[in-house]
Coordinates of C-alpha atoms and ligand atoms in Angstrom, one line a residue:
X21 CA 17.6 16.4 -8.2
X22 CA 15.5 14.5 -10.8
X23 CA 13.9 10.9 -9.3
X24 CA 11.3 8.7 -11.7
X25 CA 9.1 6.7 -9.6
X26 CA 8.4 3.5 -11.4
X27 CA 5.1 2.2 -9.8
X28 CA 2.3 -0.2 -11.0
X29 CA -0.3 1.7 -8.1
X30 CA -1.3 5.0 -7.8
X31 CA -4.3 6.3 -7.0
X32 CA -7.2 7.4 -7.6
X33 CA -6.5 5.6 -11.0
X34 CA -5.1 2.5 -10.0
X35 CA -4.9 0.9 -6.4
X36 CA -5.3 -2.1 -4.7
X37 CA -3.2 -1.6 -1.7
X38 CA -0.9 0.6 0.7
X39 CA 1.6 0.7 -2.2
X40 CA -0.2 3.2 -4.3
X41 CA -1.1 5.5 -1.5
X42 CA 2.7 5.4 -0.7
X43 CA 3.8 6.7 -4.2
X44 CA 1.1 9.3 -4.3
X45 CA 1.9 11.0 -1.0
X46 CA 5.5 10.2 -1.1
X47 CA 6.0 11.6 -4.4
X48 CA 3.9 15.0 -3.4
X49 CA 6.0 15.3 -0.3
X50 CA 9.2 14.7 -2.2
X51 CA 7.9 17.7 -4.8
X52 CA 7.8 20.0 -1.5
X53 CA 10.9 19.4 -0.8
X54 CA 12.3 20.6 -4.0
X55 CA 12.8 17.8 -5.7
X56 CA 11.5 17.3 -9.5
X57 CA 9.7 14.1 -8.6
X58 CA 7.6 12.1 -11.7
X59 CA 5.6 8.9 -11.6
X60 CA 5.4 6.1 -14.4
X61 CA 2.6 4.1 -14.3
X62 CA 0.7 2.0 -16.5
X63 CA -2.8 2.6 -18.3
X64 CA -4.7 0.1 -16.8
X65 CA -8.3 -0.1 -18.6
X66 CA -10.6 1.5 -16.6
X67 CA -8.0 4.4 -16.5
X68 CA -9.8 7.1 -19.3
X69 CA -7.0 9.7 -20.6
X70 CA -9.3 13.2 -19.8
X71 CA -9.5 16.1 -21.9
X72 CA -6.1 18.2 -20.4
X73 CA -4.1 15.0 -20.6
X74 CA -1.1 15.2 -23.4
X75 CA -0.4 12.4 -25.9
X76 CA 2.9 12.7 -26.3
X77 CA 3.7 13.3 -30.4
X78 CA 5.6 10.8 -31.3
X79 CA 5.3 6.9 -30.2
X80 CA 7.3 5.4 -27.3
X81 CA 9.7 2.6 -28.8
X82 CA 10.3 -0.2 -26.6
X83 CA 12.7 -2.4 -27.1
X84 CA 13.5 -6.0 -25.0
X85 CA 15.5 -9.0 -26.0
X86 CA 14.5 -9.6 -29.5
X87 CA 11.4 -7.9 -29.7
X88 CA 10.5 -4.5 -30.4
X89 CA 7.4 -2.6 -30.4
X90 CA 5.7 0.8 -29.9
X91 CA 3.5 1.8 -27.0
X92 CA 2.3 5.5 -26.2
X93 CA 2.7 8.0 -23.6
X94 CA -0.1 10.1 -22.3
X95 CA 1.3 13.3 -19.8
X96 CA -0.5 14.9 -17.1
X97 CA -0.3 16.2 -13.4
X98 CA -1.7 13.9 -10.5
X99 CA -5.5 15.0 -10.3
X100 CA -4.9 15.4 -6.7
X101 CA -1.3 16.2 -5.9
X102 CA -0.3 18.1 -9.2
X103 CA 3.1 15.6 -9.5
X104 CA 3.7 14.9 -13.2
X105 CA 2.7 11.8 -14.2
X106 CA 3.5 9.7 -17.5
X107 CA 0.7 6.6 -18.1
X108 CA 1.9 4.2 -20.9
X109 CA -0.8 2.9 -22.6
X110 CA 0.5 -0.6 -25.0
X111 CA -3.2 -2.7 -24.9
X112 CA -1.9 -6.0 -25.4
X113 CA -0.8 -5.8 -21.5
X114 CA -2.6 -3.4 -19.7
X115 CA -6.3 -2.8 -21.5
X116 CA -7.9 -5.2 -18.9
X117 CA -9.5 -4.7 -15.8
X118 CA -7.1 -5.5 -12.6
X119 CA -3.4 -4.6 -11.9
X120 CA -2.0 -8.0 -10.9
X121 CA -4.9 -10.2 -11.8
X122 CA -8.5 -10.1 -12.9
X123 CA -10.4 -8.0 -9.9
X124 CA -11.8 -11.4 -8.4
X125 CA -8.8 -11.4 -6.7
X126 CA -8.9 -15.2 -7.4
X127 CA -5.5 -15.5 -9.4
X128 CA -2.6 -13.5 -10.9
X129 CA -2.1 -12.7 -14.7
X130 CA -0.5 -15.7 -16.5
X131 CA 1.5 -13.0 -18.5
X132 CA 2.3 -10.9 -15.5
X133 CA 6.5 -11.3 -16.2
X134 CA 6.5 -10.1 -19.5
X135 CA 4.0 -7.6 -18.4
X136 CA 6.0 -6.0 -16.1
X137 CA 9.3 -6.7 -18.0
X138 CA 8.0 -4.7 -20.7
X139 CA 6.7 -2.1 -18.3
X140 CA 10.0 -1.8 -16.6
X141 CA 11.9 -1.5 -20.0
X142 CA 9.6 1.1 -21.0
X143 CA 10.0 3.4 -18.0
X144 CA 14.0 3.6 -19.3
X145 CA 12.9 4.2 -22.8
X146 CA 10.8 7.0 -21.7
X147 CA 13.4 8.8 -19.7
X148 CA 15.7 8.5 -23.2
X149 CA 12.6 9.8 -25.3
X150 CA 11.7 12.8 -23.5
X151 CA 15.7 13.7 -23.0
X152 CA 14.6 13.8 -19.1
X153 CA 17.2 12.0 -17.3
X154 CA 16.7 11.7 -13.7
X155 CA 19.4 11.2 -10.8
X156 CA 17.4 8.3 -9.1
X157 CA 14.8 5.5 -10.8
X158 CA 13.0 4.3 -7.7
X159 CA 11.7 0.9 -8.0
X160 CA 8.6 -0.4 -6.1
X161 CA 7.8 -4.3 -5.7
X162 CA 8.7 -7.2 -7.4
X163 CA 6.7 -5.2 -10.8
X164 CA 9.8 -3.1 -11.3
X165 CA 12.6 -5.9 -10.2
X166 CA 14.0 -6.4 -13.1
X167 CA 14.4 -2.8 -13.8
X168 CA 18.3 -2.3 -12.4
X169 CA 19.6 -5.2 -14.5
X170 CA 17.7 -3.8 -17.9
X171 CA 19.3 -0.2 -16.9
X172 CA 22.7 -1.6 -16.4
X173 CA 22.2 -3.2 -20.0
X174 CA 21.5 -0.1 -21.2
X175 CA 23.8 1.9 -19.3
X176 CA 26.6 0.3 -21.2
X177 CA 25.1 1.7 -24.4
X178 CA 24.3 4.9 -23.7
X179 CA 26.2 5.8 -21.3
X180 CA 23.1 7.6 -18.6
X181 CA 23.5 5.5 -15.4
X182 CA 21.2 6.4 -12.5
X183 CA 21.2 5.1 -8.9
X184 CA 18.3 2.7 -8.1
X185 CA 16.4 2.6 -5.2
X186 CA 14.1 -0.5 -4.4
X187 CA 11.9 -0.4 -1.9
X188 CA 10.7 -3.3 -0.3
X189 CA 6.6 -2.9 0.3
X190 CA 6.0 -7.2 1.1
X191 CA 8.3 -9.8 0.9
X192 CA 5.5 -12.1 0.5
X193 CA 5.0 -11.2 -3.2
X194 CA 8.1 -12.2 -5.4
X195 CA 7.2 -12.1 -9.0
X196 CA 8.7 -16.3 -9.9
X197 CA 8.7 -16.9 -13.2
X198 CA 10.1 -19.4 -16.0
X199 CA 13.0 -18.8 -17.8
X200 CA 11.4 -17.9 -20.9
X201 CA 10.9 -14.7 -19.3
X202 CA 14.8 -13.7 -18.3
X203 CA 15.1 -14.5 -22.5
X204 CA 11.9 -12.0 -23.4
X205 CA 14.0 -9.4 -21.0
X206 CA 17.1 -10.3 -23.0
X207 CA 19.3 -10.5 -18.9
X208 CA 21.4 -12.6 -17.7
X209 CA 20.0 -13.8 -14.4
X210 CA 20.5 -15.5 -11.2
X211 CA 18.9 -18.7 -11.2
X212 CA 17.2 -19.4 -8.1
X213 CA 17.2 -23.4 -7.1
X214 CA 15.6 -26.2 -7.3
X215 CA 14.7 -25.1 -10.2
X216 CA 16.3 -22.3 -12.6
X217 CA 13.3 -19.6 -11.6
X218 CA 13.5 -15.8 -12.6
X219 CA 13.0 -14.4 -8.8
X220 CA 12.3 -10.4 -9.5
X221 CA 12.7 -9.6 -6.4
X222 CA 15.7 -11.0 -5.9
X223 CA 17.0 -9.6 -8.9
X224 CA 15.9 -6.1 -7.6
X225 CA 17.4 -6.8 -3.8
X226 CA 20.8 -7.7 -5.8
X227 CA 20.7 -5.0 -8.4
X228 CA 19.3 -1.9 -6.9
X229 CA 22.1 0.8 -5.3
X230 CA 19.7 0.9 -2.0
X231 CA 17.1 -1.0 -0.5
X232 CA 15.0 0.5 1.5
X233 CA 11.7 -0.9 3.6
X234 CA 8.5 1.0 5.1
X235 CA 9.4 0.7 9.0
X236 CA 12.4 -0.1 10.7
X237 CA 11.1 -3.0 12.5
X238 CA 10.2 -4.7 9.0
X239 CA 13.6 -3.9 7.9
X240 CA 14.8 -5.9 10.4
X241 CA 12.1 -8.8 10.6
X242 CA 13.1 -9.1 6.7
X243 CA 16.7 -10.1 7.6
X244 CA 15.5 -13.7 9.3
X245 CA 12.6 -16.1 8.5
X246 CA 10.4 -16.4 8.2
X247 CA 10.2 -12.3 7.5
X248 CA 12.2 -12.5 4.4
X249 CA 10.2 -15.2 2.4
X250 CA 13.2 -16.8 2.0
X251 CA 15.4 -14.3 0.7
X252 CA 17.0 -13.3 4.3
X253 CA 20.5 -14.2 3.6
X254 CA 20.5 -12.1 0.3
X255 CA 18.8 -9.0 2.2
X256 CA 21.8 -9.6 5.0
X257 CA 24.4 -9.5 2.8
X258 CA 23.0 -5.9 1.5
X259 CA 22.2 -5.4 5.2
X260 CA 24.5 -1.6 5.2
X261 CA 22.6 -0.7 1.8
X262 CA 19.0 -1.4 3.3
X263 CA 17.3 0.9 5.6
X264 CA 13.9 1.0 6.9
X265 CA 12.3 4.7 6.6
X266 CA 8.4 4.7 7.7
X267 CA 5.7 5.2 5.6
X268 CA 3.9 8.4 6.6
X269 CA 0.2 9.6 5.0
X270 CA -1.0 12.8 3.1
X271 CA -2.2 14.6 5.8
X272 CA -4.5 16.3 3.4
X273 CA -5.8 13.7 1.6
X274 CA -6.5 12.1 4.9
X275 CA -8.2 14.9 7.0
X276 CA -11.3 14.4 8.9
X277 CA -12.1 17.8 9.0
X278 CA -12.1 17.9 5.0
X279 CA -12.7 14.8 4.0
X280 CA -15.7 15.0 1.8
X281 CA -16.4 11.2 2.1
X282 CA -17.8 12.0 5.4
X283 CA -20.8 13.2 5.9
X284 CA -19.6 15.4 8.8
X285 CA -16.3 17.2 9.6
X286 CA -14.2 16.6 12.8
X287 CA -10.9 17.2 14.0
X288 CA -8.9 16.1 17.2
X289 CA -9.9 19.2 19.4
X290 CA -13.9 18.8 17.6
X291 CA -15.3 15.4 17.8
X292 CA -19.0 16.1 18.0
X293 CA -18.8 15.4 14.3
X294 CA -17.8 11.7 14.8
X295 CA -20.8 10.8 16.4
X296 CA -23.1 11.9 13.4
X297 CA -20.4 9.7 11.1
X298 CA -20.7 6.6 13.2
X299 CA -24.9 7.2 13.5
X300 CA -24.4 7.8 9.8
X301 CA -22.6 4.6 9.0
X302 CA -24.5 2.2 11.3
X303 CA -28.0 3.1 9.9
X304 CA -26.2 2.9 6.3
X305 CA -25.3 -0.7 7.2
X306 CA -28.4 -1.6 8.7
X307 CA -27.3 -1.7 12.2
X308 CA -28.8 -0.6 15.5
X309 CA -27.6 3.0 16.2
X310 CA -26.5 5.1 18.5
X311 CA -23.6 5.3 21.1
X312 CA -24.5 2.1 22.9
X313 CA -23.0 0.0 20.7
X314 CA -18.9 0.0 20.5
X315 CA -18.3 -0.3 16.7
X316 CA -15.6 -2.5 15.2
X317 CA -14.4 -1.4 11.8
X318 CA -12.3 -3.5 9.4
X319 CA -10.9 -1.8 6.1
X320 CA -8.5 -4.6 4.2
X321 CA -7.7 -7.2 1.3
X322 CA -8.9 -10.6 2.4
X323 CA -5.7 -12.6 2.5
X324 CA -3.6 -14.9 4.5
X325 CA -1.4 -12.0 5.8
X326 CA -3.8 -9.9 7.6
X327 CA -5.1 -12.3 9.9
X328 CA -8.6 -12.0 9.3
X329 CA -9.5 -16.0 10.1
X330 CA -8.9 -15.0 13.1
X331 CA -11.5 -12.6 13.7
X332 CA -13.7 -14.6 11.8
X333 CA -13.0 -17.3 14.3
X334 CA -13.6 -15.3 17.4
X335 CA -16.4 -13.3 16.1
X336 CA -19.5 -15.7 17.2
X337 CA -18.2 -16.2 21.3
X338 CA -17.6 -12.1 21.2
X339 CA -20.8 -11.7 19.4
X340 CA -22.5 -13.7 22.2
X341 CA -21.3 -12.5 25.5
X342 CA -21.4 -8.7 24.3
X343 CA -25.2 -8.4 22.1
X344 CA -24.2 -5.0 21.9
X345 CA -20.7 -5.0 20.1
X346 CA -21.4 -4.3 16.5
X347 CA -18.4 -5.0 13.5
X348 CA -18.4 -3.3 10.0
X349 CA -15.9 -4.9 7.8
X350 CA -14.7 -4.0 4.0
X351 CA -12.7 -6.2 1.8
X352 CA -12.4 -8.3 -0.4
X353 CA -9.8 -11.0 -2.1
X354 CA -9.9 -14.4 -0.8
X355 CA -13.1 -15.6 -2.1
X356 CA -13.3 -18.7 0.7
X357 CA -13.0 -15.5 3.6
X358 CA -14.9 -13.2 1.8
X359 CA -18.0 -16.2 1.7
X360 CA -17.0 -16.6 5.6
X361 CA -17.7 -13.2 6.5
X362 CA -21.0 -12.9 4.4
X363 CA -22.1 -15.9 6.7
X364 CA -21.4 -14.4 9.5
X365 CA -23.7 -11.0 8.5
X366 CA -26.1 -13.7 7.9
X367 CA -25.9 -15.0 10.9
X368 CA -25.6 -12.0 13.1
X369 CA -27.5 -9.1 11.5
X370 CA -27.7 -6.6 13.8
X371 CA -24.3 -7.2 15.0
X372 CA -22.4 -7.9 11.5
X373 CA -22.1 -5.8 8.5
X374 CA -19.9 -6.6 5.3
X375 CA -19.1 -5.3 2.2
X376 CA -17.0 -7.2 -0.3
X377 CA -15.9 -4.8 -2.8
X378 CA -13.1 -2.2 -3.1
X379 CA -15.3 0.9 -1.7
X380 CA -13.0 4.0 -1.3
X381 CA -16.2 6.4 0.3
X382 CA -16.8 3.8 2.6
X383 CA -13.2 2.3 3.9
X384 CA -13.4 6.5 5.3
X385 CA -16.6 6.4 6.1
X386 CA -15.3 3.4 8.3
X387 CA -12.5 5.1 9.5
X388 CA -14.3 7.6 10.7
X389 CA -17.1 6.2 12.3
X390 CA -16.4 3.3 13.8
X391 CA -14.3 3.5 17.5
X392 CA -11.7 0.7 16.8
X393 CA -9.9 -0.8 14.2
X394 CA -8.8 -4.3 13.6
X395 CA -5.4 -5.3 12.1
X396 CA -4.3 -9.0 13.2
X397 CA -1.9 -8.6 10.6
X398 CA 0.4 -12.1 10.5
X399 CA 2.8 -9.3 9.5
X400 CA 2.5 -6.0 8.4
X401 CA 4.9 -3.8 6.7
X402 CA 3.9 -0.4 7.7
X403 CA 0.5 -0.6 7.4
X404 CA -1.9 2.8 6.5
X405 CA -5.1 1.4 7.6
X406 CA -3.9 1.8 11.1
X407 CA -2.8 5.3 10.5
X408 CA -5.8 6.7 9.1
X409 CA -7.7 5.1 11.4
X410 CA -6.2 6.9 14.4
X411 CA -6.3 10.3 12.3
X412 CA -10.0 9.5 11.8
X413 CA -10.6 8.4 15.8
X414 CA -10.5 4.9 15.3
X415 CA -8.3 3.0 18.1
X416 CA -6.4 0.6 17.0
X417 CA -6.5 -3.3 17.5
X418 CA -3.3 -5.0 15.9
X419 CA -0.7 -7.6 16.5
X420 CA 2.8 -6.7 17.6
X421 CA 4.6 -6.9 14.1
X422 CA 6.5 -4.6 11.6
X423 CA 5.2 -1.3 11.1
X424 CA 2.5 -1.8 14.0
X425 CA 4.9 -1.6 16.7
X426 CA 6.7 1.3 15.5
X427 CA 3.3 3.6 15.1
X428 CA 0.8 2.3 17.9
X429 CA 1.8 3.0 21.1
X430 CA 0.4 0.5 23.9
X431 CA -1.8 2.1 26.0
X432 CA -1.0 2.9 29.5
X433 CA -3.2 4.2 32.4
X434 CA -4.1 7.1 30.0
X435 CA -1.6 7.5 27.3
X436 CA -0.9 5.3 24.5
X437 CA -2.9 4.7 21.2
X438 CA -3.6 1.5 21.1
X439 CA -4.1 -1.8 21.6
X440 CA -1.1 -4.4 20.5
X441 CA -1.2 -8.5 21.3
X442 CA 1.4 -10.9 20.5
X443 CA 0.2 -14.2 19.7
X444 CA -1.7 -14.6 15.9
X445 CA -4.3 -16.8 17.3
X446 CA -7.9 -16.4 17.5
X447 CA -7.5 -16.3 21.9
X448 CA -5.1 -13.3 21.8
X449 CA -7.4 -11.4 19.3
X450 CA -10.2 -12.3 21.7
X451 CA -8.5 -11.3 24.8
X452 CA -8.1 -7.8 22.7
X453 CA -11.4 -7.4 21.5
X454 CA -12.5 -7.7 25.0
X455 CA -10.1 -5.3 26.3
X456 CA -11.4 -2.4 23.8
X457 CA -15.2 -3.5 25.4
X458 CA -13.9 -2.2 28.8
X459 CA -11.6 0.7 27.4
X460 CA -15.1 2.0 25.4
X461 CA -17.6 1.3 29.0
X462 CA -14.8 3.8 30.3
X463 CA -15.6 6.9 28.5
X464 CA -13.4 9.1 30.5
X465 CA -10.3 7.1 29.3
X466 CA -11.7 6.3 25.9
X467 CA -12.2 9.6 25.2
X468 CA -8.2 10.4 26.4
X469 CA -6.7 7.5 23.9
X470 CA -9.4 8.4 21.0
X471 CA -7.7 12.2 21.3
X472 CA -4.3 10.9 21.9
X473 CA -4.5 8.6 18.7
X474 CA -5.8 11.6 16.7
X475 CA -2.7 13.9 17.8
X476 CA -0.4 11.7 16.7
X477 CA 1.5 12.9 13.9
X478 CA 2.1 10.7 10.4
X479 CA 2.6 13.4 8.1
X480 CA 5.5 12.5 5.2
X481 CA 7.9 15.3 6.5
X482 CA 10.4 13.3 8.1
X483 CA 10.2 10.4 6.4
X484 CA 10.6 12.2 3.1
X485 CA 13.2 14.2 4.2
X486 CA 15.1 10.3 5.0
X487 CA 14.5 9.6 1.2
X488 CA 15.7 13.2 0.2
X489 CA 19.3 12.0 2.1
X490 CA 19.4 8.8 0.6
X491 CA 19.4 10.1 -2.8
X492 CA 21.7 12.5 -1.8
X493 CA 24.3 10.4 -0.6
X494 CA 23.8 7.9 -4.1
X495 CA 24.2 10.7 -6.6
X496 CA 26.8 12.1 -4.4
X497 CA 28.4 8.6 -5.1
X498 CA 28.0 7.8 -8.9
X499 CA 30.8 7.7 -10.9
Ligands
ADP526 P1 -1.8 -3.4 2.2 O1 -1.0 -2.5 1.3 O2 -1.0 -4.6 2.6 O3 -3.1 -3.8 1.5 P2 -2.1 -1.1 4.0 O4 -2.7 -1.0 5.3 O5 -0.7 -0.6 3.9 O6 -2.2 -2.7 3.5 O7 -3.0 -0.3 2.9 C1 -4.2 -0.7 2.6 C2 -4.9 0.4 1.8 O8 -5.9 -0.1 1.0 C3 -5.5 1.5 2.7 O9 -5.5 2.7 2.0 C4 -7.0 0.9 2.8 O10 -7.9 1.9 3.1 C5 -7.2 0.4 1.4 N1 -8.1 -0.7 1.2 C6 -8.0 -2.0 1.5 N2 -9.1 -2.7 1.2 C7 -10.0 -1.8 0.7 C8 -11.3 -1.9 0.2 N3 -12.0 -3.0 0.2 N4 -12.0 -0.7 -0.1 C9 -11.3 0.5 0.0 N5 -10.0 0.6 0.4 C10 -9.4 -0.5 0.8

């Protein structure tokens, strides 16, 4: 069985979210299982083809619509998961710092459809170029919507006719653009009203053999509004082709007892180590240290969906009646939040910390040393954060939505992993936060739900296995 993953993420080259994390780890878990698993990404500038990287001889031709042009292909296995990986490099459209916009996070790419149009396209020629011709092309996020319709197109040419699988990572991001775009693809395309807009994600949802989601709650959330952003009478009709399989992590990757970010090991039976990490990490942010003070870690984008006004709301009562309740927080995005936040450290200096930059070392060093974790998420997915936060010791804080309720378990006398609310307001988050003040002054039970998070299991192995079946059951069923 021969699948291309057609991503624009995948890190350490190229990441901005839980997306590229997914095709890494999925792709390395899918290898395991036997099958020959490859990844198509873009060469982003910033991306440097090393010394045991392959140009490939001869140039990639790529051909949309009208227009026809030569890009080139540079080979290699994943630095860290060995999986074979083609970058294309064409400069016009990917020599330029940021994936889906410049890295301000301010505003998308104005050319982002033809963009991904042409990176789409290419992914098919490449297949036809190196006479590799997998089973399954799975798609990933509006970026690769428009990929079934251009493989149906060519299909009819030459004949090669793969399954598709989409999967769904938000249904918040759509990828609308002008017609002039559906003409640069060279597609006929479904014209979404009031006005005749190219919807790639639509296109994807309608093309693709199977849909698939990163938790079965999202997959059903997705169905109705507001979950499906609109399109939840198109993902209803496909309702027996979509299926929601949950996102697992590398459990490698992601080991606090290897993890050479931190600057001491751990592990769920050994957490003497932790103690140094969160020492480590207040004194590194300029925070009183030392095991008095319950530390509140936040690793995410700054944008609408996460929720994060509403800690920024609550923070100055909390910070008030508990002195001693200290937050670190990472991200960055929103410009208007990020500014909020930096006020806030202003403010409250030995009690606030933030960093507003995409910081890999320290989102672990977070992870690991800080004793909860904060995902108000307006909706969420899957979500990672919340898994490598309890494989790193970090008890969750999230709202009851999508992939939150189907990993965190609600704590309960002394199991559970977790703490889940209901309502996105700034008063439910509150009511939370205070909670995980009284669950930490109970060190007994704190210490039971730190170790209970840490057991849990989110390793890719039956998740992967899900995806293995899928494919399975679409080759099994092409003409
Ligand atoms: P989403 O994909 O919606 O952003 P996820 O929780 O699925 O949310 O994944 C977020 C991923 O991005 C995690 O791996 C998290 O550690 C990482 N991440 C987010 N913001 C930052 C940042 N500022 N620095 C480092 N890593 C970050």
């Amino acid at each position: 069985m021969k699948v291309l993953f057609v991503a624009p993420e995948l890190p350490p080259y190229a990441k901005v979210g839980g997306l590229g994390d997914v095709v890494c780890a999925l792709s390395k878990a899918l290898r395991n299982l036997g099958i020959d698993a490859r990844v198509f990404c873009p060469l982003y500038g910033g991306i440097f083809p090393s010394e045991d990287w392959q140009p490939h001889p001869s140039p990639l031709h790529i051909c949309l619509g009208t227009t026809s042009s030569y890009g080139r292909l540079w080979e290699t296995n994943h630095i860290e998961t060995g999986v074979p990986v083609a970058f294309l490099e064409y400069n016009q459209y990917f020599e330029r710092d940021g994936i889906y916009g410049p890295p301000d996070g301010g505003h998308s790419f104005g050319d982002n459809g033809e963009r991904f149009t042409f990176f789409s396209r290419a992914s098919i020629d490449y297949c036809h170029h190196i006479n590799w011709l997998p089973n399954v092309i799975h798609c990933h996020d509006w970026t690769t919507g428009l990929l079934p319709s251009l493989l149906d197109a060519d299909s009819l040419r030459t004949g090669w006719n793969p399954a598709t699988v989409f999967t769904l990572h938000n249904m918040e991001h759509q990828g609308v653009f002008g017609v002039d775009v559906a003409e640069f693809a060279g597609i006929n395309f479904i014209a979404q009203e009031p006005a005749p807009y190219l919807n790639f994600l639509s296109e994807g949802i309608t093309r693709a053999s199977a849909l698939t989601t990163v938790s079965p709650t999202y997959a059903k959330e997705i169905q109705y509004a507001p979950g499906g952003c609109g399109l939840e009478s198109l993902l209803k009709s496909r309702s027996k082709d979509l299926k929601g399989i949950l996102n697992g992590i590398d459990l490698e990757a992601w080991d606090p007892f290897s993890d050479p970010s931190l600057p001491k090991r751990f592990s769920a039976d050994d957490q003497a180590g932790k103690t140094f990490v969160k020492t480590t990490l207040q004194e590194e942010m300029n925070l009183p240290s030392g095991s008095d003070f319950p530390l509140f870690g936040v690793v995410s984008r700054f944008y609408s969906q996460k929720g994060l006004d509403l800690l920024a709301e609550c923070l100055p009562k909390l910070l008030s009646k508990d002195p001693k309740a200290q937050f670190v927080i990472l991200g960055s995005g929103d410009p208007a939040q990020e500014d909020t936040f930096q006020s806030l450290a202003k403010v409250y200096t030995s009690q606030v910390a933030v960093v507003t930059r995409f910081d890999e070392r320290l989102a672990r060093c977070i992870y690991g040393g800080s004793d909860f974790f904060i995902m108000p998420s307006r909706f969420e997915p899957c979500g990672l954060g919340q898994l490598y936060a309890m494989r790193y010791g970090s008890i969750p804080i999230a709202r009851r939505t999508g992939g939150l309720v189907d990993t965190i378990k609600p704590i309960h006398k002394d199991s559970g992993t977790g703490i889940l609310f209901d309502e996105p307001t700034s008063g439910a988050l509150f009511d939370s936060l205070e909670l995980a003040l009284g669950l930490y002054n109970s060190s007994d039970l704190f210490q039971s739900i730190r170790k209970n998070a840490m057991s849990e299991n989110f390793g890719w192995d039956i998740s992967a296995g899900e995806y293995r079946s899928l494919y399975q059951k679409l080759t099994e069923a092409q003409p």
